[in-house]
Short mmCIF file of C-alpha atoms in Angstrom, two decimals:
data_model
loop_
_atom_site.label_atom_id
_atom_site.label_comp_id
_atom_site.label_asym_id
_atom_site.label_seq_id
_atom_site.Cartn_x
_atom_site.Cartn_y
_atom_site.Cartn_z
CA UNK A 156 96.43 -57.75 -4.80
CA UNK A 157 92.74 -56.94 -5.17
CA UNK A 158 91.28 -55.70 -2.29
CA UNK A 159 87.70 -57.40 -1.03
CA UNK A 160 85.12 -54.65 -0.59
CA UNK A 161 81.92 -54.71 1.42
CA UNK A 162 79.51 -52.12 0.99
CA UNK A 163 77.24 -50.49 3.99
CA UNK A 164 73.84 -48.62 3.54
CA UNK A 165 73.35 -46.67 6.63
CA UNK A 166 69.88 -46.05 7.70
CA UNK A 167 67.78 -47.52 5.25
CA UNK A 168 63.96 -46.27 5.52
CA UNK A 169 61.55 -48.75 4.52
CA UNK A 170 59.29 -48.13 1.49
CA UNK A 171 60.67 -44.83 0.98
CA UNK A 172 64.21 -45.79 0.19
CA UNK A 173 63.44 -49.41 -1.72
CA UNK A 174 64.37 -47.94 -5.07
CA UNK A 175 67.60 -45.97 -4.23
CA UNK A 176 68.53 -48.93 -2.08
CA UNK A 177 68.19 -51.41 -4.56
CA UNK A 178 70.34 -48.98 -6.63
CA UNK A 179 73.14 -49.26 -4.22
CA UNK A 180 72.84 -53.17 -4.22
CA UNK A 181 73.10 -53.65 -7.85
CA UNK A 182 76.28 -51.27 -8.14
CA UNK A 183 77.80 -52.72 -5.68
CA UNK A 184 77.65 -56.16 -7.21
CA UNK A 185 77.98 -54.88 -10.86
CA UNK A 186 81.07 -53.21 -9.59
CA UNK A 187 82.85 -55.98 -7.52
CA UNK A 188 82.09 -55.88 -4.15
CA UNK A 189 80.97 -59.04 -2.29
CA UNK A 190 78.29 -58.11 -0.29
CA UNK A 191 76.01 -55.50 0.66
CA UNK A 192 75.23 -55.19 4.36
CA UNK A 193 71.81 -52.84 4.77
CA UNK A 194 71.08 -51.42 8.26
CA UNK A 195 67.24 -51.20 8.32
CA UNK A 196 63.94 -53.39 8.60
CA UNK A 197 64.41 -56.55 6.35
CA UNK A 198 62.68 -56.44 3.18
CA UNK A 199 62.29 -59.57 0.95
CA UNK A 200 61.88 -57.71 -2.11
CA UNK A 201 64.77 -56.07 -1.89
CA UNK A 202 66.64 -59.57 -1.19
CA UNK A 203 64.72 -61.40 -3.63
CA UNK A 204 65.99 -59.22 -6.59
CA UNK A 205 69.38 -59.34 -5.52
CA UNK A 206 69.00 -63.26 -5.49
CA UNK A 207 67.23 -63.22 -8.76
CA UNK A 208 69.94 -61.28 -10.52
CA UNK A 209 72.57 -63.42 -9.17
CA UNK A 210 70.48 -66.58 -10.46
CA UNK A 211 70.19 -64.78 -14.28
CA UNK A 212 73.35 -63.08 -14.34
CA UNK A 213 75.80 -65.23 -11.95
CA UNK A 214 78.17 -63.91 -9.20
CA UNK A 215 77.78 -64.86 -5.59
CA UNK A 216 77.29 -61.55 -4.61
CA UNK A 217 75.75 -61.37 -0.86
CA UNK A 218 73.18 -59.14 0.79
CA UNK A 219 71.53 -59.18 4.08
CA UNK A 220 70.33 -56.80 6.89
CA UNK A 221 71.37 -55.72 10.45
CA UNK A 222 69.63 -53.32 12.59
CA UNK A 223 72.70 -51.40 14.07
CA UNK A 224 75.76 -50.43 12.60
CA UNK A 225 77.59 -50.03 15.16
CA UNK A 226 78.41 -53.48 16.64
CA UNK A 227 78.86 -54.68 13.17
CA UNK A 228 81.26 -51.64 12.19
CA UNK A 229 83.05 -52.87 15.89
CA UNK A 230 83.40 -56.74 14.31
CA UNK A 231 84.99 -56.08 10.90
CA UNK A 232 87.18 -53.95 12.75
CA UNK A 233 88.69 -56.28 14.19
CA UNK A 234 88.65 -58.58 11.28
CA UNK A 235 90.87 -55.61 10.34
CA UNK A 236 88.55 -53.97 7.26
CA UNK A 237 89.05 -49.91 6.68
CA UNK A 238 86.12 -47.99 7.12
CA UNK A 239 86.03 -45.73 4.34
CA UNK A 240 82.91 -42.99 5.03
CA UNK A 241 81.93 -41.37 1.67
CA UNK A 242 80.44 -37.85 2.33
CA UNK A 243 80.39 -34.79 0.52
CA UNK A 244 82.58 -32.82 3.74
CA UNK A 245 85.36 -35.62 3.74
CA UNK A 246 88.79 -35.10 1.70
CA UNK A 247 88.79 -35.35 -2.04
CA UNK A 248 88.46 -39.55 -3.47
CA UNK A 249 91.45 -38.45 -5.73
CA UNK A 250 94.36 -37.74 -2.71
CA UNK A 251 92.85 -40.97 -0.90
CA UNK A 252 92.45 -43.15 -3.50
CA UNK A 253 96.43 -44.74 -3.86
CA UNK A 254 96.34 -45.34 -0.30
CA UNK A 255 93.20 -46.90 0.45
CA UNK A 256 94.04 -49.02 -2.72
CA UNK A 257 96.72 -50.77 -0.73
CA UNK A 258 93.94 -51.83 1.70
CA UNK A 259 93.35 -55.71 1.51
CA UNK A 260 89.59 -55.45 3.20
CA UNK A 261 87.37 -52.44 2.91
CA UNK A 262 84.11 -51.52 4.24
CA UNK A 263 82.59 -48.51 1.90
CA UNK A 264 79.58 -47.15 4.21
CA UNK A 265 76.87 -44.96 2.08
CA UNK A 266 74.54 -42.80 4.21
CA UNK A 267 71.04 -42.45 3.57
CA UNK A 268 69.38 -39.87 5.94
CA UNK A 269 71.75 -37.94 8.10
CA UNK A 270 74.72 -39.55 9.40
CA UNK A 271 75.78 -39.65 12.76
CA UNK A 272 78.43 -38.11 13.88
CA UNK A 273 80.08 -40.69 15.43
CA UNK A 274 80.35 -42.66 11.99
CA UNK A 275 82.94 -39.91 11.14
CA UNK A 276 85.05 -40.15 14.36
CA UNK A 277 84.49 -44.55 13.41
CA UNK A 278 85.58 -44.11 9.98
CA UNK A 279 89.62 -44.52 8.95
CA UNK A 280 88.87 -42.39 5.96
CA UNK A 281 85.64 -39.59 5.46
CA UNK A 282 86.13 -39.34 1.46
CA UNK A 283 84.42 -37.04 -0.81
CA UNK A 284 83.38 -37.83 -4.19
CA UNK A 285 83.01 -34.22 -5.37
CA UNK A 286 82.27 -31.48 -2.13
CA UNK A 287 78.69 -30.64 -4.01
CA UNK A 288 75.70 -32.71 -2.74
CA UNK A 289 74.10 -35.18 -5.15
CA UNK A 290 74.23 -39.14 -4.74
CA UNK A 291 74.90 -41.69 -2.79
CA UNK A 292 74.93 -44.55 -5.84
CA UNK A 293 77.22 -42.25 -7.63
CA UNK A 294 79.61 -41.70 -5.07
CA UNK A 295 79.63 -45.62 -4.58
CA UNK A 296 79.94 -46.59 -8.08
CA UNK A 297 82.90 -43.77 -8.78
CA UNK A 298 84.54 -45.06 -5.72
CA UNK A 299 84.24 -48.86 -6.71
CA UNK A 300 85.72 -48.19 -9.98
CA UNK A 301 88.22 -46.06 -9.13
CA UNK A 302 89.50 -48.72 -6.33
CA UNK A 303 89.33 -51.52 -9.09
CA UNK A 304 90.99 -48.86 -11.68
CA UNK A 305 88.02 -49.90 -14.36
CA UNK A 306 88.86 -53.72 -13.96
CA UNK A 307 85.39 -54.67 -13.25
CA UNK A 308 83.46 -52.91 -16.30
CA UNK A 309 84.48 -55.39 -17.97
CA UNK A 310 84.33 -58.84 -15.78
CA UNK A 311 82.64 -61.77 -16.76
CA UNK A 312 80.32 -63.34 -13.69
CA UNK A 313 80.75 -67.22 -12.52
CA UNK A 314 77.65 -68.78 -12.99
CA UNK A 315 75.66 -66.91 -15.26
CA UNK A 316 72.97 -68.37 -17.17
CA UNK A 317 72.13 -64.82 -19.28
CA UNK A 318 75.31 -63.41 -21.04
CA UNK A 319 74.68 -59.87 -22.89
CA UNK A 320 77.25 -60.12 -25.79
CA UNK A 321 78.09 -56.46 -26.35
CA UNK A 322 76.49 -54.70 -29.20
CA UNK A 323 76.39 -51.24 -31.56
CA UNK A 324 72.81 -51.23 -31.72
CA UNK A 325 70.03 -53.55 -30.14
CA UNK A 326 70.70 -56.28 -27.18
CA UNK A 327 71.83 -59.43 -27.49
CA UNK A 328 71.40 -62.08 -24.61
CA UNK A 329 72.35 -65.74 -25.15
CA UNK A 330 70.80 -67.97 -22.66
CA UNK A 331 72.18 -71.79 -20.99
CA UNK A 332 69.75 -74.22 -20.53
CA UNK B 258 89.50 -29.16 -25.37
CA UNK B 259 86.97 -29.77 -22.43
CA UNK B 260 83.92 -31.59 -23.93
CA UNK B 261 80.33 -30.26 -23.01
CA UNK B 262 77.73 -32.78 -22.23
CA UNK B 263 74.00 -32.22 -21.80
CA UNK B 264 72.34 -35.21 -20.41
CA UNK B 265 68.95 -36.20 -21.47
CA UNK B 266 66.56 -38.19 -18.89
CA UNK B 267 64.76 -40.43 -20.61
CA UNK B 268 60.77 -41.51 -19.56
CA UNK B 269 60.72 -39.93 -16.19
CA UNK B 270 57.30 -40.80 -14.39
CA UNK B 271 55.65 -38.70 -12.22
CA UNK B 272 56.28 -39.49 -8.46
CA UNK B 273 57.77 -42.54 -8.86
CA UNK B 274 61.29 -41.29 -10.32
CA UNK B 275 61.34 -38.58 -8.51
CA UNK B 276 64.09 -39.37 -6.37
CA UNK B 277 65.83 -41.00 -8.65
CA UNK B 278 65.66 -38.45 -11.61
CA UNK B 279 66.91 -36.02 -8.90
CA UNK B 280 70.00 -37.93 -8.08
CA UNK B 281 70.33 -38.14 -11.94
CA UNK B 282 70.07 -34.23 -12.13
CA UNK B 283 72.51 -34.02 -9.30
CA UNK B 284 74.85 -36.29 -10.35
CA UNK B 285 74.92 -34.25 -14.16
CA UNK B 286 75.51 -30.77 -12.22
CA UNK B 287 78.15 -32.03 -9.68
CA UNK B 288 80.15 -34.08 -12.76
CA UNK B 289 80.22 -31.28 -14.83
CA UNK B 290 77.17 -31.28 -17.74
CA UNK B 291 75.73 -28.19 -18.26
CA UNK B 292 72.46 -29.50 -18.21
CA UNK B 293 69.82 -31.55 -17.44
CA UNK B 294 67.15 -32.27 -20.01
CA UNK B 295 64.29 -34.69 -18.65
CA UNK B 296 61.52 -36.38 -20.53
CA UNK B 297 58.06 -36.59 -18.69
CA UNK B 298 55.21 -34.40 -16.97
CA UNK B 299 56.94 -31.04 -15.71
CA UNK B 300 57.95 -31.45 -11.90
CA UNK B 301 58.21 -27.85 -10.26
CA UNK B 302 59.67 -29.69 -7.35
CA UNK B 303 62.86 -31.25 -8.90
CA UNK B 304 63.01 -27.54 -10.75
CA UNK B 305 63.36 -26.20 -7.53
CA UNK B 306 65.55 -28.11 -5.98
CA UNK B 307 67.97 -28.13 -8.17
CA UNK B 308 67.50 -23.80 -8.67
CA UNK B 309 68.35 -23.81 -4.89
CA UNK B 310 71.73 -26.19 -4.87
CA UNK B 311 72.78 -24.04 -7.51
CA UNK B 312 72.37 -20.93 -5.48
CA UNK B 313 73.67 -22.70 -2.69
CA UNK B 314 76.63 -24.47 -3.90
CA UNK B 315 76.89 -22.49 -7.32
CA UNK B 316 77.10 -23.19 -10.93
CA UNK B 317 74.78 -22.42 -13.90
CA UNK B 318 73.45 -26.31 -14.39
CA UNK B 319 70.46 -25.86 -16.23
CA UNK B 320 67.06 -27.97 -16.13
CA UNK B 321 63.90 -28.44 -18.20
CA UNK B 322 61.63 -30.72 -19.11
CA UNK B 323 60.65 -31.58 -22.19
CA UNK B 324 57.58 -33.66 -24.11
CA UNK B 325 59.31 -35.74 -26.70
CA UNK B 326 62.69 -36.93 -26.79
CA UNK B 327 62.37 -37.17 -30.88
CA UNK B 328 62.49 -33.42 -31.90
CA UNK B 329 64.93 -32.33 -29.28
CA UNK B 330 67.25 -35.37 -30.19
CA UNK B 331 67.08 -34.09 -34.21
CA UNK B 332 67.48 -30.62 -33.23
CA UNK B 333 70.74 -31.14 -31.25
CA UNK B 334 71.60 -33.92 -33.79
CA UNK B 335 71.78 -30.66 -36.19
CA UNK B 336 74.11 -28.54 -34.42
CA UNK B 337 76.45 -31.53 -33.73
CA UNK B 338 75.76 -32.82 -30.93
CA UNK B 339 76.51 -36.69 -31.02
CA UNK B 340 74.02 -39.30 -28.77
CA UNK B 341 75.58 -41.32 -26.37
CA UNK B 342 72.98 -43.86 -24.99
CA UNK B 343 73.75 -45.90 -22.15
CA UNK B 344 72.90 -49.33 -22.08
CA UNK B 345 73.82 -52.72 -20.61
CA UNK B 346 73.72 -54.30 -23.88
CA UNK B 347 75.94 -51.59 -25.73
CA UNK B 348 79.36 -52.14 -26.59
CA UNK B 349 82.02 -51.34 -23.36
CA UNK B 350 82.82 -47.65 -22.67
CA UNK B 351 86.32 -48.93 -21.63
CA UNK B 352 86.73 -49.59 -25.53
CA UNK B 353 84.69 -46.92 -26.58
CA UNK B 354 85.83 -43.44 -24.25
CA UNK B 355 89.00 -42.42 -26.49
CA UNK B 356 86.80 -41.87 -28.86
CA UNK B 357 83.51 -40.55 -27.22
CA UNK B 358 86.24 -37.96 -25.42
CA UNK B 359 87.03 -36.58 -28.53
CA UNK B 360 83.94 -35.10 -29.35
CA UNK B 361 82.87 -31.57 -28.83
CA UNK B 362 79.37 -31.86 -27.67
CA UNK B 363 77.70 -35.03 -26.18
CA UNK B 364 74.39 -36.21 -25.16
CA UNK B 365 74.29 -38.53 -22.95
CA UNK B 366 71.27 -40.81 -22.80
CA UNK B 367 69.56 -42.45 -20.06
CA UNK B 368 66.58 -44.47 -19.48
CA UNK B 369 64.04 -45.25 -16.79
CA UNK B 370 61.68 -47.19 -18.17
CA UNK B 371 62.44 -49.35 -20.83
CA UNK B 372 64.17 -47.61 -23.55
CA UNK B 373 62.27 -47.65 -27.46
CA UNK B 374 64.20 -49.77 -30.23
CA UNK B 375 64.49 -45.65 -31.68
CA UNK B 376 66.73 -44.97 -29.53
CA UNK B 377 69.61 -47.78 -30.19
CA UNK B 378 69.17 -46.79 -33.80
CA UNK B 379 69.63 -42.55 -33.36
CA UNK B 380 72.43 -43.22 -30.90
CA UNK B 381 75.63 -42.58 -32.16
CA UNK B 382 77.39 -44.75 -29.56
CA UNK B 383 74.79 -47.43 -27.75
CA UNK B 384 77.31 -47.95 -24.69
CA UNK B 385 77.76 -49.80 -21.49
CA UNK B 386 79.11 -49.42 -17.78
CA UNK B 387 79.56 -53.16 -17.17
CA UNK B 388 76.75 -55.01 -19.08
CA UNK B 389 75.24 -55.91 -15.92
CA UNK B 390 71.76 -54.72 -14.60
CA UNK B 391 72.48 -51.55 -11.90
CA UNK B 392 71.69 -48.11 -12.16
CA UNK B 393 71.24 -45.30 -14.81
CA UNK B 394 72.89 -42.99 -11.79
CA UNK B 395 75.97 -45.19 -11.24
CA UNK B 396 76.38 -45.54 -15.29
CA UNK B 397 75.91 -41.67 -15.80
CA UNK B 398 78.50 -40.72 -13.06
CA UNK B 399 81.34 -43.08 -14.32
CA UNK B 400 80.62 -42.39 -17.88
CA UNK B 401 80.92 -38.35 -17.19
CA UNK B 402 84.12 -38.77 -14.85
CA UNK B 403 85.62 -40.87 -17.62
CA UNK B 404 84.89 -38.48 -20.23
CA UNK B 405 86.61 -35.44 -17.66
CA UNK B 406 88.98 -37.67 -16.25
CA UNK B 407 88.36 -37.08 -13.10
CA UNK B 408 88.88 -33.41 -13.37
CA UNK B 409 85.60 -32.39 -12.01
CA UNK B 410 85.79 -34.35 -8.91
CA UNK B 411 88.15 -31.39 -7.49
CA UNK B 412 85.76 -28.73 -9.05
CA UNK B 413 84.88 -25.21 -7.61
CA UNK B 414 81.80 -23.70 -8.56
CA UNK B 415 81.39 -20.16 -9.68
CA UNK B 416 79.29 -18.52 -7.66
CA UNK B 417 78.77 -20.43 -4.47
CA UNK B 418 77.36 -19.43 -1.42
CA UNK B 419 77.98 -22.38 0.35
CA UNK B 420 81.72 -23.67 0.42
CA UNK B 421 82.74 -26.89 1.84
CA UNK B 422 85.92 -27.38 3.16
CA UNK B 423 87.01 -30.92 3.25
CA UNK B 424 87.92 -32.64 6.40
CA UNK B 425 89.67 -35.75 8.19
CA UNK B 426 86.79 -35.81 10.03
CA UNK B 427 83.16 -33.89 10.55
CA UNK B 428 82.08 -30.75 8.10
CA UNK B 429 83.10 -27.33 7.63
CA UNK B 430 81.32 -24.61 5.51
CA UNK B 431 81.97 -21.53 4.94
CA UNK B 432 79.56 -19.61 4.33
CA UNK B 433 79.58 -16.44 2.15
CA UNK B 434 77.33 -13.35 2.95
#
């Protein structure tokens, strides 16, 4: 079983956070997850780069944004997806990781600013990627590979129209018509 | 034998990769390289920060910033130190980690703004963390947890003030005097 993964950026500042953010949306569909849900003011850019990269590179990867968490977080609970919280003060990724594995559906949720407290009493797991501060895309991306165990680093996307074809030195992009 | 990696940031711009080059330089200390070596205009600010995590949260991570990639690439070339340069058109670090592991002393490469033709031909490995478009953070943090095998995820720092004891739920730190 492979489990489905949805990824949540919590409290996504306009402007400020566009680059970071659109960080977190390309790992997450580099790395195999189906959709990035974004809790902050819509921004088209953002969207339209996601779309863009699907277009070139193929997947079906999904993004859009909500303003509140919190009754979303309440929905896919009940759809029966994990809420895994990834935070430098949760318990290490490396005694989690087998069991949240086994999870069929799992929402990852990334903060931005500060995180509530209450997203910690929400979550079903508060996992550290290291305890030492640094960042949120790295966190994600070490998370989403270790979940997959590496499988994705290496997946070929439905629908692509570029394809880099791997190479020791210089790039290499064939292109369909 | 435990590897040591520097990483080298390649074209940072003032301002506008500031945030990012910091998660870069936080990402390095947390995953274990010793330091951080960043192309571009001299940023007291990222300095700092990263002066004060470490006497926070401990370790001797080291940053500077640096002119021109060219002589500091030849001069580490020298004493052995082999170039690792990330890229979505390399060749997959899923093939390519046994042997990058082996080394002694690694630089690991990674760009910002579009990366010279130079580069591909001085690295010794031109390699890739999916060849899909993400994030030089996300490739950088996989490719040094690969390379320590997760080891550093459960890291303590020497000399920490700050000491964060993981939790089910919330954050604890203890704080030393």
């Amino acid at each position: 079983m492979q489990s489905r993964i949805k990824v949540l950026r919590y409290g996504h500042r306009e402007l400020r956070d566009f680059r970071v953010t659109t960080h977190c949306a390309l790992v997450s569909r580099a790395l195999g997850a189906e959709e990035i849900i974004i809790q902050g003011k819509e921004d088209e850019k953002i969207i339209n780069n996601i779309k863009q990269i699907n277009q070139n590179f193929g997947s079906e990867f999904k993004i859009r944004f909500i303003k509140n968490w919190k009754p979303e977080i309440k929905k896919l609970k009940k759809e029966n997806w994990k809420l895994i919280h990834l935070t430098m003060y949760g318990e290490s990724i490396t005694e989690k990781i087998e069991e949240i594995k086994k999870e069929e559906k799992i929402i990852i949720l990334i903060g931005s600013q500060k995180v509530e407290r209450e997203v910690y009493e929400k979550a079903d797991f508060n996992v550290a990627v290291t305890n030492q501060p640094h960042s949120e895309i790295a966190s994600l991306a070490i998370t989403l590979n270790e979940i997959y165990e590496g499988k994705k680093l290496n997946e070929q996307f439905i629908g692509a129209k570029k394809i880099i074809i791997p190479q020791t030195k210089g790039k290499k992009i064939i292109e369909k018509k």
